[in-house]
Amino acid sequence: MKSILFLAIVLLSLSFQSCKDNLSVPTPASRNYQQDAAVLNEFVDINKTTHEYYINSNKRNSVLSYITNVDVEELNSVNSLNLSIFKESINQVNSRCGQLAASHGVDYIVMITENEIYISQIKDDSPIELKKKQFDNGRYSSTVASLNVTDYKESYYINKSNYIETSVELNPQSYKNAGWAFYVTCHIRNIDNKETARVLFCGIGYNINPCFEWSVTQGDYAEWNFETTSLNAPCIANFKFLR
């Protein structure tokens, strides 16, 4: 009789443990930084007055998000440590943009996110005009030359031209879904004089091959000497010249 009672207690205990296990809710594994940064990138906007990036928690990236609120849920699931690292990356880029805008240290600041390209002219008397290229019928220009954007200078010379097209091909593995920045300096010479223009390209996240149009503000033709210098240690991009 005792053995039967003991067996019943054991079976009841096992049954309770099995029920407990079945009711347990599995805890999802925490995402790594790059996964969280990919989510955060979608919520980054540009303050065009202060030349700053910021996380816009009210941003909606699809029509469905207005109905299901799925975007906000994704944002709220970001790991707090990863969020802190991401914000620090934004702050570093913002600091550089703010200083250069206030001191008029560059001719233009080009600010890029996954969904937007904003070009701000800092110097009114810049010898160049810089614009975002608009594509016609989906046609893309071919590449004629390319500079690796690294922490040392690379240069490319163009003779007698008043119009140049370039693109920025970012390296996702180098900037790791964080803030990135680099300078493009162009020395321009025409018949009358020689001038220098400096542009800061910066961004949060990845934008697929943004393209730009460069032209001189005075004269018909000029000699151009482009130089690129990265503010990130690895090679973060290729600066391409298009035909």
PDB file of C-alpha atoms in Angstrom:
ATOM      1  CA  MET A   1       0.000   0.000   0.000  1.00  0.00           C
ATOM      2  CA  LYS A   2       2.853   2.361   0.887  1.00  0.00           C
ATOM      3  CA  SER A   3       4.561   1.633  -2.432  1.00  0.00           C
ATOM      4  CA  ILE A   4       1.357   2.424  -4.339  1.00  0.00           C
ATOM      5  CA  LEU A   5       0.957   5.709  -2.449  1.00  0.00           C
ATOM      6  CA  PHE A   6       4.593   6.666  -3.120  1.00  0.00           C
ATOM      7  CA  LEU A   7       4.177   5.894  -6.828  1.00  0.00           C
ATOM      8  CA  ALA A   8       1.056   8.074  -6.997  1.00  0.00           C
ATOM      9  CA  ILE A   9       2.910  11.004  -5.388  1.00  0.00           C
ATOM     10  CA  VAL A  10       5.784  10.672  -7.877  1.00  0.00           C
ATOM     11  CA  LEU A  11       3.405  10.587 -10.851  1.00  0.00           C
ATOM     12  CA  LEU A  12       1.506  13.619  -9.534  1.00  0.00           C
ATOM     13  CA  SER A  13       4.772  15.526  -9.096  1.00  0.00           C
ATOM     14  CA  LEU A  14       5.915  14.733 -12.633  1.00  0.00           C
ATOM     15  CA  SER A  15       2.528  15.734 -14.024  1.00  0.00           C
ATOM     16  CA  PHE A  16       2.682  19.109 -12.217  1.00  0.00           C
ATOM     17  CA  GLN A  17       6.217  19.768 -13.487  1.00  0.00           C
ATOM     18  CA  SER A  18       5.170  18.928 -17.055  1.00  0.00           C
ATOM     19  CA  CYS A  19       2.222  21.314 -16.814  1.00  0.00           C
ATOM     20  CA  LYS A  20       4.499  24.041 -15.440  1.00  0.00           C
ATOM     21  CA  ASP A  21       6.950  23.566 -18.316  1.00  0.00           C
ATOM     22  CA  ASN A  22       4.179  23.764 -20.898  1.00  0.00           C
ATOM     23  CA  LEU A  23       2.916  27.067 -19.471  1.00  0.00           C
ATOM     24  CA  SER A  24       6.354  28.695 -19.423  1.00  0.00           C
ATOM     25  CA  VAL A  25       6.765  31.506 -21.991  1.00  0.00           C
ATOM     26  CA  PRO A  26      10.162  31.312 -23.732  1.00  0.00           C
ATOM     27  CA  THR A  27      12.252  34.469 -23.349  1.00  0.00           C
ATOM     28  CA  PRO A  28      13.392  35.767 -26.755  1.00  0.00           C
ATOM     29  CA  ALA A  29      17.132  36.119 -27.231  1.00  0.00           C
ATOM     30  CA  SER A  30      18.382  39.696 -27.096  1.00  0.00           C
ATOM     31  CA  ARG A  31      19.350  41.134 -30.496  1.00  0.00           C
ATOM     32  CA  ASN A  32      22.922  42.142 -31.175  1.00  0.00           C
ATOM     33  CA  TYR A  33      23.929  45.738 -31.861  1.00  0.00           C
ATOM     34  CA  GLN A  34      23.750  45.558 -35.638  1.00  0.00           C
ATOM     35  CA  GLN A  35      20.239  44.095 -35.509  1.00  0.00           C
ATOM     36  CA  ASP A  36      19.034  46.825 -33.160  1.00  0.00           C
ATOM     37  CA  ALA A  37      20.832  49.520 -35.159  1.00  0.00           C
ATOM     38  CA  ALA A  38      19.022  48.365 -38.301  1.00  0.00           C
ATOM     39  CA  VAL A  39      15.740  49.038 -36.487  1.00  0.00           C
ATOM     40  CA  LEU A  40      16.897  52.388 -35.114  1.00  0.00           C
ATOM     41  CA  ASN A  41      18.114  53.556 -38.528  1.00  0.00           C
ATOM     42  CA  GLU A  42      14.524  53.551 -39.768  1.00  0.00           C
ATOM     43  CA  PHE A  43      13.539  56.099 -37.099  1.00  0.00           C
ATOM     44  CA  VAL A  44      16.353  58.589 -37.697  1.00  0.00           C
ATOM     45  CA  ASP A  45      15.335  62.015 -38.979  1.00  0.00           C
ATOM     46  CA  ILE A  46      17.229  65.243 -39.723  1.00  0.00           C
ATOM     47  CA  ASN A  47      16.762  68.561 -37.953  1.00  0.00           C
ATOM     48  CA  LYS A  48      17.559  70.870 -40.846  1.00  0.00           C
ATOM     49  CA  THR A  49      17.786  73.953 -38.621  1.00  0.00           C
ATOM     50  CA  THR A  50      20.431  72.641 -36.226  1.00  0.00           C
ATOM     51  CA  HIS A  51      22.097  70.137 -38.602  1.00  0.00           C
ATOM     52  CA  GLU A  52      21.443  67.274 -36.194  1.00  0.00           C
ATOM     53  CA  TYR A  53      20.224  63.707 -36.449  1.00  0.00           C
ATOM     54  CA  TYR A  54      17.655  62.462 -33.939  1.00  0.00           C
ATOM     55  CA  ILE A  55      15.505  59.404 -33.263  1.00  0.00           C
ATOM     56  CA  ASN A  56      11.879  60.171 -34.106  1.00  0.00           C
ATOM     57  CA  SER A  57       9.782  57.660 -32.161  1.00  0.00           C
ATOM     58  CA  ASN A  58       6.614  58.920 -33.887  1.00  0.00           C
ATOM     59  CA  LYS A  59       7.912  58.128 -37.350  1.00  0.00           C
ATOM     60  CA  ARG A  60       5.911  55.633 -39.397  1.00  0.00           C
ATOM     61  CA  ASN A  61       7.757  53.770 -42.118  1.00  0.00           C
ATOM     62  CA  SER A  62       4.813  52.052 -43.794  1.00  0.00           C
ATOM     63  CA  VAL A  63       1.048  52.329 -44.172  1.00  0.00           C
ATOM     64  CA  LEU A  64       0.667  49.118 -42.186  1.00  0.00           C
ATOM     65  CA  SER A  65       2.448  50.645 -39.196  1.00  0.00           C
ATOM     66  CA  TYR A  66      -0.412  53.139 -38.751  1.00  0.00           C
ATOM     67  CA  ILE A  67      -2.788  50.215 -38.316  1.00  0.00           C
ATOM     68  CA  THR A  68      -0.769  47.646 -36.381  1.00  0.00           C
ATOM     69  CA  ASN A  69       1.745  49.886 -34.559  1.00  0.00           C
ATOM     70  CA  VAL A  70       4.367  47.265 -35.392  1.00  0.00           C
ATOM     71  CA  ASP A  71       7.130  49.853 -35.940  1.00  0.00           C
ATOM     72  CA  VAL A  72       6.780  51.262 -32.430  1.00  0.00           C
ATOM     73  CA  GLU A  73       6.828  47.769 -30.974  1.00  0.00           C
ATOM     74  CA  GLU A  74      10.088  47.102 -32.821  1.00  0.00           C
ATOM     75  CA  LEU A  75      11.558  50.343 -31.500  1.00  0.00           C
ATOM     76  CA  ASN A  76      10.502  49.556 -27.935  1.00  0.00           C
ATOM     77  CA  SER A  77      12.167  46.147 -28.143  1.00  0.00           C
ATOM     78  CA  VAL A  78      15.623  47.649 -28.751  1.00  0.00           C
ATOM     79  CA  ASN A  79      18.154  46.739 -26.074  1.00  0.00           C
ATOM     80  CA  SER A  80      18.901  49.718 -23.805  1.00  0.00           C
ATOM     81  CA  LEU A  81      22.672  49.253 -24.081  1.00  0.00           C
ATOM     82  CA  ASN A  82      22.493  49.117 -27.883  1.00  0.00           C
ATOM     83  CA  LEU A  83      20.316  52.235 -27.852  1.00  0.00           C
ATOM     84  CA  SER A  84      22.916  54.050 -25.761  1.00  0.00           C
ATOM     85  CA  ILE A  85      25.721  53.074 -28.161  1.00  0.00           C
ATOM     86  CA  PHE A  86      23.639  54.171 -31.145  1.00  0.00           C
ATOM     87  CA  LYS A  87      22.865  57.556 -29.575  1.00  0.00           C
ATOM     88  CA  GLU A  88      26.553  58.109 -28.856  1.00  0.00           C
ATOM     89  CA  SER A  89      27.301  57.480 -32.524  1.00  0.00           C
ATOM     90  CA  ILE A  90      24.659  60.051 -33.509  1.00  0.00           C
ATOM     91  CA  ASN A  91      26.078  62.558 -31.022  1.00  0.00           C
ATOM     92  CA  GLN A  92      29.551  62.278 -32.526  1.00  0.00           C
ATOM     93  CA  VAL A  93      28.254  63.060 -36.013  1.00  0.00           C
ATOM     94  CA  ASN A  94      26.020  65.852 -34.675  1.00  0.00           C
ATOM     95  CA  SER A  95      28.964  67.443 -32.897  1.00  0.00           C
ATOM     96  CA  ARG A  96      30.987  67.534 -36.112  1.00  0.00           C
ATOM     97  CA  CYS A  97      28.081  68.940 -38.146  1.00  0.00           C
ATOM     98  CA  GLY A  98      27.263  71.579 -35.560  1.00  0.00           C
ATOM     99  CA  GLN A  99      30.836  72.819 -35.282  1.00  0.00           C
ATOM    100  CA  LEU A 100      31.326  73.071 -39.046  1.00  0.00           C
ATOM    101  CA  ALA A 101      27.983  74.777 -39.592  1.00  0.00           C
ATOM    102  CA  ALA A 102      28.642  77.339 -36.852  1.00  0.00           C
ATOM    103  CA  SER A 103      32.198  78.095 -37.978  1.00  0.00           C
ATOM    104  CA  HIS A 104      31.419  77.964 -41.712  1.00  0.00           C
ATOM    105  CA  GLY A 105      34.226  75.422 -41.941  1.00  0.00           C
ATOM    106  CA  VAL A 106      32.811  73.766 -45.062  1.00  0.00           C
ATOM    107  CA  ASP A 107      30.961  74.905 -48.172  1.00  0.00           C
ATOM    108  CA  TYR A 108      28.264  72.246 -47.897  1.00  0.00           C
ATOM    109  CA  ILE A 109      27.057  69.640 -45.420  1.00  0.00           C
ATOM    110  CA  VAL A 110      25.402  66.591 -46.978  1.00  0.00           C
ATOM    111  CA  MET A 111      23.291  64.697 -44.431  1.00  0.00           C
ATOM    112  CA  ILE A 112      22.065  61.227 -45.343  1.00  0.00           C
ATOM    113  CA  THR A 113      19.678  58.740 -43.737  1.00  0.00           C
ATOM    114  CA  GLU A 114      18.096  55.573 -45.089  1.00  0.00           C
ATOM    115  CA  ASN A 115      15.186  57.601 -46.465  1.00  0.00           C
ATOM    116  CA  GLU A 116      16.484  61.122 -47.032  1.00  0.00           C
ATOM    117  CA  ILE A 117      19.333  63.170 -48.501  1.00  0.00           C
ATOM    118  CA  TYR A 118      19.604  66.757 -47.295  1.00  0.00           C
ATOM    119  CA  ILE A 119      22.138  69.178 -48.803  1.00  0.00           C
ATOM    120  CA  SER A 120      22.785  72.345 -46.799  1.00  0.00           C
ATOM    121  CA  GLN A 121      24.834  75.162 -48.312  1.00  0.00           C
ATOM    122  CA  ILE A 122      26.919  76.704 -45.519  1.00  0.00           C
ATOM    123  CA  LYS A 123      28.917  79.280 -47.494  1.00  0.00           C
ATOM    124  CA  ASP A 124      26.956  81.633 -49.728  1.00  0.00           C
ATOM    125  CA  ASP A 125      30.061  82.434 -51.779  1.00  0.00           C
ATOM    126  CA  SER A 126      31.019  78.833 -52.522  1.00  0.00           C
ATOM    127  CA  PRO A 127      32.725  78.378 -55.921  1.00  0.00           C
ATOM    128  CA  ILE A 128      30.644  75.239 -56.552  1.00  0.00           C
ATOM    129  CA  GLU A 129      27.001  74.266 -56.710  1.00  0.00           C
ATOM    130  CA  LEU A 130      26.170  70.840 -55.288  1.00  0.00           C
ATOM    131  CA  LYS A 131      22.823  69.125 -55.889  1.00  0.00           C
ATOM    132  CA  LYS A 132      21.279  65.699 -55.530  1.00  0.00           C
ATOM    133  CA  LYS A 133      21.080  63.984 -58.913  1.00  0.00           C
ATOM    134  CA  GLN A 134      17.617  63.184 -60.184  1.00  0.00           C
ATOM    135  CA  PHE A 135      17.460  60.026 -62.300  1.00  0.00           C
ATOM    136  CA  ASP A 136      15.590  59.961 -65.597  1.00  0.00           C
ATOM    137  CA  ASN A 137      13.610  56.826 -66.422  1.00  0.00           C
ATOM    138  CA  GLY A 138      15.683  54.790 -63.979  1.00  0.00           C
ATOM    139  CA  ARG A 139      18.871  55.205 -66.008  1.00  0.00           C
ATOM    140  CA  TYR A 140      22.148  55.210 -64.076  1.00  0.00           C
ATOM    141  CA  SER A 141      25.504  56.549 -65.228  1.00  0.00           C
ATOM    142  CA  SER A 142      28.553  54.302 -65.476  1.00  0.00           C
ATOM    143  CA  THR A 143      31.620  54.677 -63.247  1.00  0.00           C
ATOM    144  CA  VAL A 144      34.798  56.116 -64.771  1.00  0.00           C
ATOM    145  CA  ALA A 145      36.923  56.380 -61.604  1.00  0.00           C
ATOM    146  CA  SER A 146      36.698  55.684 -57.885  1.00  0.00           C
ATOM    147  CA  LEU A 147      38.430  56.839 -54.693  1.00  0.00           C
ATOM    148  CA  ASN A 148      38.591  54.698 -51.558  1.00  0.00           C
ATOM    149  CA  VAL A 149      37.357  56.787 -48.636  1.00  0.00           C
ATOM    150  CA  THR A 150      39.894  55.997 -45.919  1.00  0.00           C
ATOM    151  CA  ASP A 151      41.709  57.862 -43.147  1.00  0.00           C
ATOM    152  CA  TYR A 152      44.400  58.928 -45.627  1.00  0.00           C
ATOM    153  CA  LYS A 153      43.944  61.226 -48.600  1.00  0.00           C
ATOM    154  CA  GLU A 154      43.211  59.962 -52.089  1.00  0.00           C
ATOM    155  CA  SER A 155      42.874  62.318 -55.048  1.00  0.00           C
ATOM    156  CA  TYR A 156      41.494  62.394 -58.590  1.00  0.00           C
ATOM    157  CA  TYR A 157      42.048  65.051 -61.265  1.00  0.00           C
ATOM    158  CA  ILE A 158      39.526  66.143 -63.914  1.00  0.00           C
ATOM    159  CA  ASN A 159      40.554  68.532 -66.674  1.00  0.00           C
ATOM    160  CA  LYS A 160      38.326  71.221 -68.227  1.00  0.00           C
ATOM    161  CA  SER A 161      34.829  70.423 -67.076  1.00  0.00           C
ATOM    162  CA  ASN A 162      32.026  72.530 -65.645  1.00  0.00           C
ATOM    163  CA  TYR A 163      29.795  69.615 -64.630  1.00  0.00           C
ATOM    164  CA  ILE A 164      30.657  66.431 -62.713  1.00  0.00           C
ATOM    165  CA  GLU A 165      28.563  63.546 -61.407  1.00  0.00           C
ATOM    166  CA  THR A 166      29.566  61.475 -58.379  1.00  0.00           C
ATOM    167  CA  SER A 167      28.075  58.766 -56.199  1.00  0.00           C
ATOM    168  CA  VAL A 168      28.791  57.410 -52.725  1.00  0.00           C
ATOM    169  CA  GLU A 169      28.892  53.632 -52.393  1.00  0.00           C
ATOM    170  CA  LEU A 170      28.939  52.842 -48.689  1.00  0.00           C
ATOM    171  CA  ASN A 171      30.541  49.750 -47.208  1.00  0.00           C
ATOM    172  CA  PRO A 172      28.025  48.323 -44.687  1.00  0.00           C
ATOM    173  CA  GLN A 173      30.622  46.150 -42.960  1.00  0.00           C
ATOM    174  CA  SER A 174      32.831  49.144 -42.228  1.00  0.00           C
ATOM    175  CA  TYR A 175      30.424  51.549 -40.599  1.00  0.00           C
ATOM    176  CA  LYS A 176      28.399  48.763 -38.922  1.00  0.00           C
ATOM    177  CA  ASN A 177      25.076  50.550 -39.117  1.00  0.00           C
ATOM    178  CA  ALA A 178      26.407  53.501 -37.142  1.00  0.00           C
ATOM    179  CA  GLY A 179      27.280  57.115 -37.838  1.00  0.00           C
ATOM    180  CA  TRP A 180      29.848  57.822 -40.532  1.00  0.00           C
ATOM    181  CA  ALA A 181      31.447  60.934 -42.031  1.00  0.00           C
ATOM    182  CA  PHE A 182      34.096  61.986 -44.531  1.00  0.00           C
ATOM    183  CA  TYR A 183      35.389  65.093 -46.272  1.00  0.00           C
ATOM    184  CA  VAL A 184      35.573  65.793 -49.984  1.00  0.00           C
ATOM    185  CA  THR A 185      37.877  68.679 -50.872  1.00  0.00           C
ATOM    186  CA  CYS A 186      38.008  69.977 -54.424  1.00  0.00           C
ATOM    187  CA  HIS A 187      40.575  72.448 -55.707  1.00  0.00           C
ATOM    188  CA  ILE A 188      39.162  74.328 -58.682  1.00  0.00           C
ATOM    189  CA  ARG A 189      41.226  76.271 -61.171  1.00  0.00           C
ATOM    190  CA  ASN A 190      39.994  78.306 -64.114  1.00  0.00           C
ATOM    191  CA  ILE A 191      41.485  81.098 -66.200  1.00  0.00           C
ATOM    192  CA  ASP A 192      40.924  83.736 -63.556  1.00  0.00           C
ATOM    193  CA  ASN A 193      41.831  82.124 -60.253  1.00  0.00           C
ATOM    194  CA  LYS A 194      42.145  79.059 -58.054  1.00  0.00           C
ATOM    195  CA  GLU A 195      39.645  78.256 -55.297  1.00  0.00           C
ATOM    196  CA  THR A 196      38.953  75.442 -52.850  1.00  0.00           C
ATOM    197  CA  ALA A 197      35.623  73.979 -51.771  1.00  0.00           C
ATOM    198  CA  ARG A 198      35.121  71.536 -48.915  1.00  0.00           C
ATOM    199  CA  VAL A 199      32.121  69.282 -48.344  1.00  0.00           C
ATOM    200  CA  LEU A 200      31.225  67.143 -45.336  1.00  0.00           C
ATOM    201  CA  PHE A 201      29.329  63.977 -46.233  1.00  0.00           C
ATOM    202  CA  CYS A 202      27.774  62.288 -43.204  1.00  0.00           C
ATOM    203  CA  GLY A 203      25.042  59.835 -42.441  1.00  0.00           C
ATOM    204  CA  ILE A 204      23.292  57.461 -40.097  1.00  0.00           C
ATOM    205  CA  GLY A 205      22.630  54.084 -41.651  1.00  0.00           C
ATOM    206  CA  TYR A 206      22.757  52.990 -45.259  1.00  0.00           C
ATOM    207  CA  ASN A 207      21.425  54.757 -48.344  1.00  0.00           C
ATOM    208  CA  ILE A 208      21.843  52.950 -51.661  1.00  0.00           C
ATOM    209  CA  ASN A 209      24.388  54.806 -53.812  1.00  0.00           C
ATOM    210  CA  PRO A 210      23.253  58.430 -53.478  1.00  0.00           C
ATOM    211  CA  CYS A 211      24.375  60.501 -56.490  1.00  0.00           C
ATOM    212  CA  PHE A 212      25.309  64.170 -56.766  1.00  0.00           C
ATOM    213  CA  GLU A 213      25.885  66.855 -59.387  1.00  0.00           C
ATOM    214  CA  TRP A 214      28.801  69.287 -59.094  1.00  0.00           C
ATOM    215  CA  SER A 215      29.167  72.460 -61.155  1.00  0.00           C
ATOM    216  CA  VAL A 216      31.179  75.674 -61.013  1.00  0.00           C
ATOM    217  CA  THR A 217      29.389  78.923 -60.207  1.00  0.00           C
ATOM    218  CA  GLN A 218      31.654  81.053 -62.406  1.00  0.00           C
ATOM    219  CA  GLY A 219      33.214  80.392 -65.793  1.00  0.00           C
ATOM    220  CA  ASP A 220      32.521  77.774 -68.405  1.00  0.00           C
ATOM    221  CA  TYR A 221      35.230  75.227 -67.626  1.00  0.00           C
ATOM    222  CA  ALA A 222      37.541  74.421 -64.738  1.00  0.00           C
ATOM    223  CA  GLU A 223      40.195  71.972 -63.620  1.00  0.00           C
ATOM    224  CA  TRP A 224      39.081  69.898 -60.638  1.00  0.00           C
ATOM    225  CA  ASN A 225      41.277  68.062 -58.149  1.00  0.00           C
ATOM    226  CA  PHE A 226      39.208  65.991 -55.703  1.00  0.00           C
ATOM    227  CA  GLU A 227      40.506  64.657 -52.373  1.00  0.00           C
ATOM    228  CA  THR A 228      38.693  62.371 -49.914  1.00  0.00           C
ATOM    229  CA  THR A 229      39.470  61.851 -46.225  1.00  0.00           C
ATOM    230  CA  SER A 230      37.452  59.626 -43.884  1.00  0.00           C
ATOM    231  CA  LEU A 231      36.632  60.473 -40.272  1.00  0.00           C
ATOM    232  CA  ASN A 232      36.125  56.749 -39.595  1.00  0.00           C
ATOM    233  CA  ALA A 233      39.156  54.497 -39.315  1.00  0.00           C
ATOM    234  CA  PRO A 234      38.367  51.800 -41.916  1.00  0.00           C
ATOM    235  CA  CYS A 235      37.506  52.208 -45.562  1.00  0.00           C
ATOM    236  CA  ILE A 236      33.866  53.215 -45.264  1.00  0.00           C
ATOM    237  CA  ALA A 237      32.978  53.965 -48.873  1.00  0.00           C
ATOM    238  CA  ASN A 238      33.942  54.396 -52.496  1.00  0.00           C
ATOM    239  CA  PHE A 239      33.548  57.897 -53.895  1.00  0.00           C
ATOM    240  CA  LYS A 240      32.752  57.305 -57.562  1.00  0.00           C
ATOM    241  CA  PHE A 241      32.967  59.581 -60.577  1.00  0.00           C
ATOM    242  CA  LEU A 242      30.287  58.935 -63.176  1.00  0.00           C
ATOM    243  CA  ARG A 243      29.959  59.411 -66.914  1.00  0.00           C
TER     244      ARG A 243
END
